[in-house]
Amino acid sequence: MTVRSSFVVVANRLPVDEVTTDEGRQWRRSPGGLVTALHPVLAEHKGTWVGWAGGTGEEAPEPFDLEGIHIHPVPLTANDLERYYEGMSNATIWPLYHDAVETPVFKRRWRESYRQVNARFAEAAAEVAAEGATVWIQDYQLQLVPAMLRERRPDLKIGFFLHIPFPPIELFMQMPFRAEILRGLLGADLIGFQQRLAAQNFVRLARHLLGLRYEGQVIDVDGRPVKAGAFPISIDVAEMERMAADPAVQARAKQIRAELGDPRMVILGVDRLDYTKGIELRLKAFRELLSDGKLSVPEAVMVQVATPSRERVEHYQTLRVKVEREVGRINGEFGRVGVPAVHYLHQSYSRTELAALYCAADVMMVTPLRDGMNLVAKEYVAARADTGGALVLSEFAGAATELRQSFLCNPHDPDGVKEALLRAVHVEHPEARRRMRLMQRHLRTHDVGHWARSFLNELGVPDVEAA
């Protein structure tokens, strides 16, 4: 029998990891801000999460309950994964929405797969949603779902949140099935973006492309009001503060510094290996400062964590070669035996190990060419407690509008990145602590629970208590 819920979350991935134990296959809740924020709401409303569980095949695992949430898996075949996910979602939409940093690839068979998979998600959501339920759809992989779901279930209250940037009109107009995407999104009652400018782009686009009237941030869609708004996402600040204060994490942070040779200055980058993140430019800035004699090894070392990502997509394979070539060049020119200038780590890390790295780093470099938000910047700030530290942050990360006391830079300007890094390296400790305290104060009142509450309250979900 199908479980029907008054609150449904629809996302590409389920918030679960499959683990194999002596008793066979089991599921556990995966770490992540989104599930942390929404868990109380889902548990209170006996909610359902619709998404892909990983793995490929015609059949999805049977629905199951986990920690008060009903989990409803949607199947993806190997063909879906190649065309809908790696193709349309990550080789077309992702680069286009990130200012076309890499050239988007447009293929008709990818579009058809995207439609089919979105219809599958819409069907699943329609099946599990109770009469008059609230359904919250997440992110760029599922932009057709709101309209598809409204067509099947006009009784539902539908929200959509885009976690990545939304492009300006002239870029969006490159999309071959642009009107279909736009109409898909307009199936929602409320469309959330990370930035006010993105919401404004969307409203203007609805007028430009479909001739729809709007007043303020509200678009008239056949007599139905659709609101666009900015809801900057955040992190579980209290959890990160607790983790960073853990004596075991503090001890690990000291150990990391010792393993690095106890340098005066540890500069850290933590990113998915993605061409939007500006990793190559950051490495070049560090190399030029070493070359100019403004920084030197072993007094200053860089640690770059580059988490493996989308390794079957060609853009990502090319990027890995470029980044690793730059790391090799820097270490060849400025390293010594046993003392590399850059410690490059192409691997995934646990949350506690990342917290230890944040505690160990004097300077954090977050220099994306374009980013919807960038939660690593917020995690670093939350982890620093009262120890100071400095954040070098790209103006093109959504976090820059909130973390104003960081050292902001234009990542497209190498001299600007170098100048911001030097200012961060040489900042006086009292000034570093002052800046960090102000950013921490902001984050404590704007955590991931605040994000979820503000969106759901705007959507009209009564008495929401998110994390």
Short mmCIF file of C-alpha atoms in Angstrom, two decimals, residues 95-438:
data_model
loop_
_atom_site.label_atom_id
_atom_site.label_comp_id
_atom_site.label_asym_id
_atom_site.label_seq_id
_atom_site.Cartn_x
_atom_site.Cartn_y
_atom_site.Cartn_z
CA PRO A 95 27.78 24.99 -17.32
CA LEU A 96 25.07 27.25 -18.81
CA TYR A 97 23.83 28.29 -15.35
CA HIS A 98 27.42 28.90 -14.22
CA ASP A 99 28.03 31.70 -16.75
CA ALA A 100 29.08 29.18 -19.43
CA VAL A 101 32.54 28.94 -17.80
CA GLU A 102 32.81 25.80 -19.94
CA THR A 103 30.84 25.60 -23.19
CA PRO A 104 27.49 23.84 -22.68
CA VAL A 105 26.83 20.81 -24.89
CA PHE A 106 23.35 20.51 -26.44
CA LYS A 107 22.04 17.10 -27.56
CA ARG A 108 18.44 16.23 -28.48
CA ARG A 109 18.58 12.71 -27.04
CA TRP A 110 19.66 14.16 -23.69
CA ARG A 111 16.61 16.47 -23.66
CA GLU A 112 14.24 13.57 -24.27
CA SER A 113 15.82 11.58 -21.43
CA TYR A 114 15.53 14.64 -19.14
CA ARG A 115 11.79 14.85 -19.93
CA GLN A 116 11.26 11.14 -19.28
CA VAL A 117 13.11 11.12 -15.96
CA ASN A 118 11.39 14.32 -14.77
CA ALA A 119 8.03 12.71 -15.63
CA ARG A 120 9.03 9.65 -13.56
CA PHE A 121 9.81 11.86 -10.54
CA ALA A 122 6.55 13.81 -11.00
CA GLU A 123 4.59 10.55 -11.15
CA ALA A 124 6.22 9.30 -7.95
CA ALA A 125 5.51 12.59 -6.13
CA ALA A 126 1.87 12.56 -7.30
CA GLU A 127 1.53 9.01 -5.99
CA VAL A 128 2.82 9.69 -2.45
CA ALA A 129 1.35 13.18 -1.84
CA ALA A 130 -1.82 13.34 0.24
CA GLU A 131 -4.74 15.60 -0.74
CA GLY A 132 -3.62 19.26 -0.48
CA ALA A 133 -0.04 18.27 0.49
CA THR A 134 3.03 20.48 0.22
CA VAL A 135 5.70 19.26 -2.22
CA TRP A 136 9.17 20.85 -2.23
CA ILE A 137 11.23 20.08 -5.36
CA GLN A 138 15.01 20.59 -5.28
CA ASP A 139 17.43 21.78 -7.94
CA TYR A 140 18.37 21.91 -11.59
CA GLN A 141 17.98 18.22 -12.42
CA LEU A 142 14.19 18.46 -11.89
CA GLN A 143 13.10 21.76 -13.45
CA LEU A 144 10.22 20.22 -15.43
CA VAL A 145 8.71 18.48 -12.39
CA PRO A 146 6.67 21.43 -10.97
CA ALA A 147 4.49 21.80 -14.10
CA MET A 148 4.26 18.03 -14.65
CA LEU A 149 3.16 17.57 -11.04
CA ARG A 150 0.62 20.41 -11.17
CA GLU A 151 -0.92 18.86 -14.26
CA ARG A 152 -1.38 15.57 -12.40
CA ARG A 153 -2.26 17.05 -9.00
CA PRO A 154 -3.63 20.64 -9.13
CA ASP A 155 -4.61 20.35 -5.42
CA LEU A 156 -0.97 20.43 -4.27
CA LYS A 157 1.06 23.34 -2.90
CA ILE A 158 4.34 23.21 -4.85
CA GLY A 159 7.68 24.84 -4.03
CA PHE A 160 10.92 24.69 -6.03
CA PHE A 161 14.41 25.69 -4.90
CA LEU A 162 17.38 26.14 -7.23
CA HIS A 163 20.67 25.51 -5.39
CA ILE A 164 22.89 26.73 -8.26
CA PRO A 165 22.96 30.20 -9.90
CA PHE A 166 20.26 31.23 -12.36
CA PRO A 167 21.74 32.85 -15.49
CA PRO A 168 20.99 36.24 -17.02
CA ILE A 169 18.43 36.32 -19.85
CA GLU A 170 20.95 36.39 -22.72
CA LEU A 171 22.64 33.20 -21.46
CA PHE A 172 19.41 31.34 -20.67
CA MET A 173 18.18 32.08 -24.20
CA GLN A 174 20.86 29.68 -25.56
CA MET A 175 18.89 26.74 -24.09
CA PRO A 176 17.23 24.87 -26.98
CA PHE A 177 14.07 24.01 -25.00
CA ARG A 178 14.12 27.20 -22.95
CA ALA A 179 10.33 27.82 -22.94
CA GLU A 180 9.69 24.28 -21.71
CA ILE A 181 12.13 24.70 -18.81
CA LEU A 182 10.58 28.04 -17.90
CA ARG A 183 7.03 26.68 -18.02
CA GLY A 184 8.21 23.71 -15.98
CA LEU A 185 9.45 25.97 -13.19
CA LEU A 186 6.31 28.12 -13.35
CA GLY A 187 4.29 25.09 -12.27
CA ALA A 188 5.43 25.92 -8.73
CA ASP A 189 3.70 28.38 -6.39
CA LEU A 190 7.03 29.60 -5.01
CA ILE A 191 10.43 29.45 -6.76
CA GLY A 192 13.44 30.04 -4.52
CA PHE A 193 16.89 31.21 -5.57
CA GLN A 194 20.13 31.82 -3.68
CA GLN A 195 20.35 35.48 -4.70
CA ARG A 196 17.92 38.37 -5.21
CA LEU A 197 19.45 39.06 -8.63
CA ALA A 198 18.69 35.49 -9.76
CA ALA A 199 15.02 35.92 -8.75
CA GLN A 200 14.91 39.19 -10.69
CA ASN A 201 16.48 37.47 -13.73
CA PHE A 202 13.76 34.84 -13.58
CA VAL A 203 10.87 37.30 -13.33
CA ARG A 204 12.18 39.34 -16.27
CA LEU A 205 12.74 36.17 -18.27
CA ALA A 206 9.08 35.14 -17.80
CA ARG A 207 8.05 38.48 -19.31
CA HIS A 208 10.69 38.39 -22.07
CA LEU A 209 10.16 34.79 -23.19
CA LEU A 210 6.51 34.06 -22.41
CA GLY A 211 5.03 37.58 -22.27
CA LEU A 212 3.76 37.04 -18.70
CA ARG A 213 2.85 40.03 -16.55
CA TYR A 214 4.47 40.50 -13.18
CA GLU A 215 4.25 42.87 -10.23
CA GLY A 216 7.29 42.98 -7.96
CA GLN A 217 8.38 39.35 -7.65
CA VAL A 218 4.96 37.84 -8.41
CA ILE A 219 4.24 36.51 -11.93
CA ASP A 220 0.69 36.03 -13.22
CA VAL A 221 0.45 32.56 -14.82
CA ASP A 222 -3.08 32.20 -16.23
CA GLY A 223 -4.54 33.93 -13.18
CA ARG A 224 -2.39 31.92 -10.73
CA PRO A 225 0.23 33.91 -8.77
CA VAL A 226 3.77 32.48 -8.83
CA LYS A 227 6.27 34.14 -6.53
CA ALA A 228 10.06 34.22 -7.04
CA GLY A 229 12.29 35.04 -4.06
CA ALA A 230 15.78 34.82 -2.59
CA PHE A 231 16.40 32.29 0.19
CA PRO A 232 20.18 31.93 0.74
CA ILE A 233 20.93 28.39 1.93
CA SER A 234 23.21 27.79 4.90
CA ILE A 235 24.74 25.09 7.10
CA ASP A 236 24.02 23.46 10.45
CA VAL A 237 26.13 26.01 12.33
CA ALA A 238 25.69 24.47 15.78
CA GLU A 239 26.79 21.06 14.50
CA MET A 240 29.96 22.49 12.92
CA GLU A 241 30.77 24.47 16.08
CA ARG A 242 30.34 21.34 18.21
CA MET A 243 32.48 19.27 15.85
CA ALA A 244 35.29 21.85 15.73
CA ALA A 245 35.32 22.12 19.55
CA ASP A 246 35.65 18.33 19.98
CA PRO A 247 39.02 17.58 21.67
CA ALA A 248 39.68 14.78 19.16
CA VAL A 249 39.20 17.20 16.24
CA GLN A 250 41.41 19.81 17.91
CA ALA A 251 44.12 17.19 18.46
CA ARG A 252 43.85 16.12 14.82
CA ALA A 253 44.20 19.77 13.71
CA LYS A 254 47.48 20.04 15.67
CA GLN A 255 48.63 16.75 14.17
CA ILE A 256 47.87 18.00 10.63
CA ARG A 257 50.02 21.10 11.22
CA ALA A 258 52.82 18.91 12.55
CA GLU A 259 52.56 16.62 9.51
CA LEU A 260 52.87 19.71 7.30
CA GLY A 261 56.12 20.64 9.11
CA ASP A 262 54.59 23.25 11.46
CA PRO A 263 54.60 26.06 8.88
CA ARG A 264 53.83 29.64 9.92
CA MET A 265 50.97 29.80 7.43
CA VAL A 266 48.62 27.01 6.23
CA ILE A 267 46.51 28.00 3.22
CA LEU A 268 43.58 25.65 2.54
CA GLY A 269 41.26 24.97 -0.38
CA VAL A 270 38.43 22.42 -0.19
CA ASP A 271 36.36 21.90 -3.33
CA ARG A 272 34.72 19.36 -5.54
CA LEU A 273 37.01 18.99 -8.55
CA ASP A 274 34.86 21.23 -10.75
CA TYR A 275 35.78 23.82 -13.38
CA THR A 276 33.51 26.42 -11.70
CA LYS A 277 35.58 26.36 -8.49
CA GLY A 278 38.62 28.30 -9.73
CA ILE A 279 41.15 25.78 -8.36
CA GLU A 280 43.62 26.29 -11.20
CA LEU A 281 43.55 30.10 -10.84
CA ARG A 282 44.10 29.81 -7.07
CA LEU A 283 47.15 27.58 -7.60
CA LYS A 284 48.57 30.03 -10.16
CA ALA A 285 48.15 32.94 -7.72
CA PHE A 286 50.05 30.96 -5.06
CA ARG A 287 52.80 30.08 -7.57
CA GLU A 288 53.25 33.71 -8.61
CA LEU A 289 53.49 34.86 -4.98
CA LEU A 290 56.21 32.25 -4.40
CA SER A 291 57.94 33.36 -7.59
CA ASP A 292 57.75 37.04 -6.53
CA GLY A 293 59.27 36.14 -3.14
CA LYS A 294 56.19 37.46 -1.29
CA LEU A 295 55.54 33.99 0.11
CA SER A 296 58.08 31.23 0.67
CA VAL A 297 58.23 27.52 1.44
CA PRO A 298 58.30 26.05 4.11
CA GLU A 299 56.93 29.11 5.98
CA ALA A 300 53.77 28.94 3.85
CA VAL A 301 52.21 25.78 2.45
CA MET A 302 48.99 25.15 0.58
CA VAL A 303 46.69 22.18 1.10
CA GLN A 304 44.23 21.61 -1.74
CA VAL A 305 41.51 18.99 -1.24
CA ALA A 306 39.82 18.25 -4.57
CA THR A 307 36.98 15.78 -4.03
CA PRO A 308 36.43 13.49 -7.05
CA SER A 309 33.38 14.54 -9.05
CA ARG A 310 31.56 13.49 -12.24
CA GLU A 311 34.63 11.67 -13.46
CA ARG A 312 32.93 10.29 -16.58
CA VAL A 313 32.19 13.82 -17.91
CA GLU A 314 34.91 15.01 -20.30
CA HIS A 315 35.21 18.58 -18.92
CA TYR A 316 36.09 17.10 -15.51
CA GLN A 317 38.72 14.73 -16.88
CA THR A 318 40.42 17.66 -18.65
CA LEU A 319 40.31 19.80 -15.51
CA ARG A 320 41.97 17.10 -13.40
CA VAL A 321 44.90 16.94 -15.82
CA LYS A 322 45.32 20.76 -15.72
CA VAL A 323 45.15 21.00 -11.92
CA GLU A 324 47.58 18.14 -11.36
CA ARG A 325 49.99 19.61 -13.93
CA GLU A 326 49.94 22.96 -12.06
CA VAL A 327 50.52 21.23 -8.70
CA GLY A 328 53.48 19.35 -10.22
CA ARG A 329 54.92 22.57 -11.63
CA ILE A 330 54.71 24.40 -8.28
CA ASN A 331 56.24 21.51 -6.35
CA GLY A 332 58.94 21.09 -9.01
CA GLU A 333 59.95 24.76 -8.78
CA PHE A 334 59.46 25.55 -5.08
CA GLY A 335 59.32 22.26 -3.13
CA ARG A 336 62.17 20.39 -1.54
CA VAL A 337 62.65 16.73 -0.69
CA GLY A 338 59.98 15.94 1.88
CA VAL A 339 58.67 19.54 1.79
CA PRO A 340 56.15 20.09 -1.02
CA ALA A 341 54.74 23.60 -1.52
CA VAL A 342 51.29 22.19 -2.33
CA HIS A 343 49.78 19.13 -0.68
CA TYR A 344 47.20 17.98 -3.23
CA LEU A 345 44.59 15.44 -2.12
CA HIS A 346 42.24 14.04 -4.77
CA GLN A 347 40.01 12.10 -2.39
CA SER A 348 36.90 12.39 -0.23
CA TYR A 349 37.13 13.21 3.47
CA SER A 350 34.85 12.64 6.45
CA ARG A 351 33.11 15.61 8.09
CA THR A 352 35.38 15.35 11.14
CA GLU A 353 38.57 15.36 9.05
CA LEU A 354 37.32 18.45 7.18
CA ALA A 355 36.56 20.14 10.50
CA ALA A 356 40.15 19.39 11.61
CA LEU A 357 41.48 20.87 8.36
CA TYR A 358 39.38 24.03 8.91
CA CYS A 359 40.79 24.31 12.46
CA ALA A 360 44.35 23.80 11.17
CA ALA A 361 44.17 26.41 8.37
CA ASP A 362 45.20 30.03 8.87
CA VAL A 363 43.72 31.09 5.53
CA MET A 364 40.84 29.52 3.62
CA MET A 365 40.65 30.20 -0.14
CA VAL A 366 37.20 29.94 -1.73
CA THR A 367 37.60 31.38 -5.22
CA PRO A 368 34.88 30.01 -7.55
CA LEU A 369 34.34 31.66 -10.91
CA ARG A 370 30.61 31.26 -10.17
CA ASP A 371 28.82 29.54 -7.30
CA GLY A 372 25.22 29.54 -6.10
CA MET A 373 26.30 29.80 -2.47
CA ASN A 374 29.43 27.80 -1.44
CA LEU A 375 28.87 26.21 1.94
CA VAL A 376 32.58 25.45 2.50
CA ALA A 377 33.11 29.19 3.18
CA LYS A 378 30.39 29.07 5.84
CA GLU A 379 31.74 25.85 7.35
CA TYR A 380 35.21 27.39 7.73
CA VAL A 381 33.80 30.45 9.51
CA ALA A 382 31.67 28.31 11.85
CA ALA A 383 34.64 26.04 12.68
CA ARG A 384 37.00 28.84 13.71
CA ALA A 385 35.47 29.61 17.16
CA ASP A 386 37.50 32.50 18.63
CA THR A 387 40.80 31.64 16.96
CA GLY A 388 40.69 34.14 14.10
CA GLY A 389 41.67 32.88 10.69
CA ALA A 390 41.01 34.57 7.37
CA LEU A 391 38.67 33.80 4.48
CA VAL A 392 39.58 34.77 0.91
CA LEU A 393 36.27 34.71 -0.97
CA SER A 394 35.24 35.20 -4.59
CA GLU A 395 32.78 38.00 -5.28
CA PHE A 396 30.98 35.50 -7.54
CA ALA A 397 30.07 33.08 -4.73
CA GLY A 398 26.60 33.61 -3.29
CA ALA A 399 28.20 33.58 0.18
CA ALA A 400 29.94 36.90 -0.63
CA THR A 401 26.70 38.85 -0.07
CA GLU A 402 26.57 37.55 3.52
CA LEU A 403 30.23 37.12 4.54
CA ARG A 404 31.20 40.75 4.01
CA GLN A 405 34.14 40.62 6.44
CA SER A 406 35.99 38.12 4.26
CA PHE A 407 38.78 39.23 1.91
CA LEU A 408 36.78 39.54 -1.30
CA CYS A 409 38.40 39.14 -4.72
CA ASN A 410 37.57 38.85 -8.40
CA PRO A 411 38.82 35.34 -9.34
CA HIS A 412 39.17 36.40 -12.99
CA ASP A 413 41.84 38.94 -11.92
CA PRO A 414 45.06 37.10 -10.88
CA ASP A 415 46.55 40.24 -9.30
CA GLY A 416 43.36 40.78 -7.31
CA VAL A 417 43.47 37.19 -5.99
CA LYS A 418 47.15 37.61 -5.04
CA GLU A 419 46.43 40.89 -3.26
CA ALA A 420 43.51 39.40 -1.29
CA LEU A 421 45.62 36.38 -0.30
CA LEU A 422 48.48 38.60 0.91
CA ARG A 423 46.07 40.75 2.94
CA ALA A 424 44.67 37.58 4.52
CA VAL A 425 48.15 36.20 5.25
CA HIS A 426 49.30 39.43 6.91
CA VAL A 427 46.11 40.44 8.76
CA GLU A 428 46.71 41.28 12.45
CA HIS A 429 45.26 38.68 14.81
CA PRO A 430 42.81 41.05 16.62
CA GLU A 431 41.46 42.23 13.25
CA ALA A 432 41.12 38.61 12.02
CA ARG A 433 39.17 37.71 15.18
CA ARG A 434 36.93 40.77 14.81
CA ARG A 435 36.06 39.87 11.21
CA MET A 436 35.45 36.22 12.08
CA ARG A 437 33.19 37.07 15.04
CA LEU A 438 30.97 39.29 12.89
#
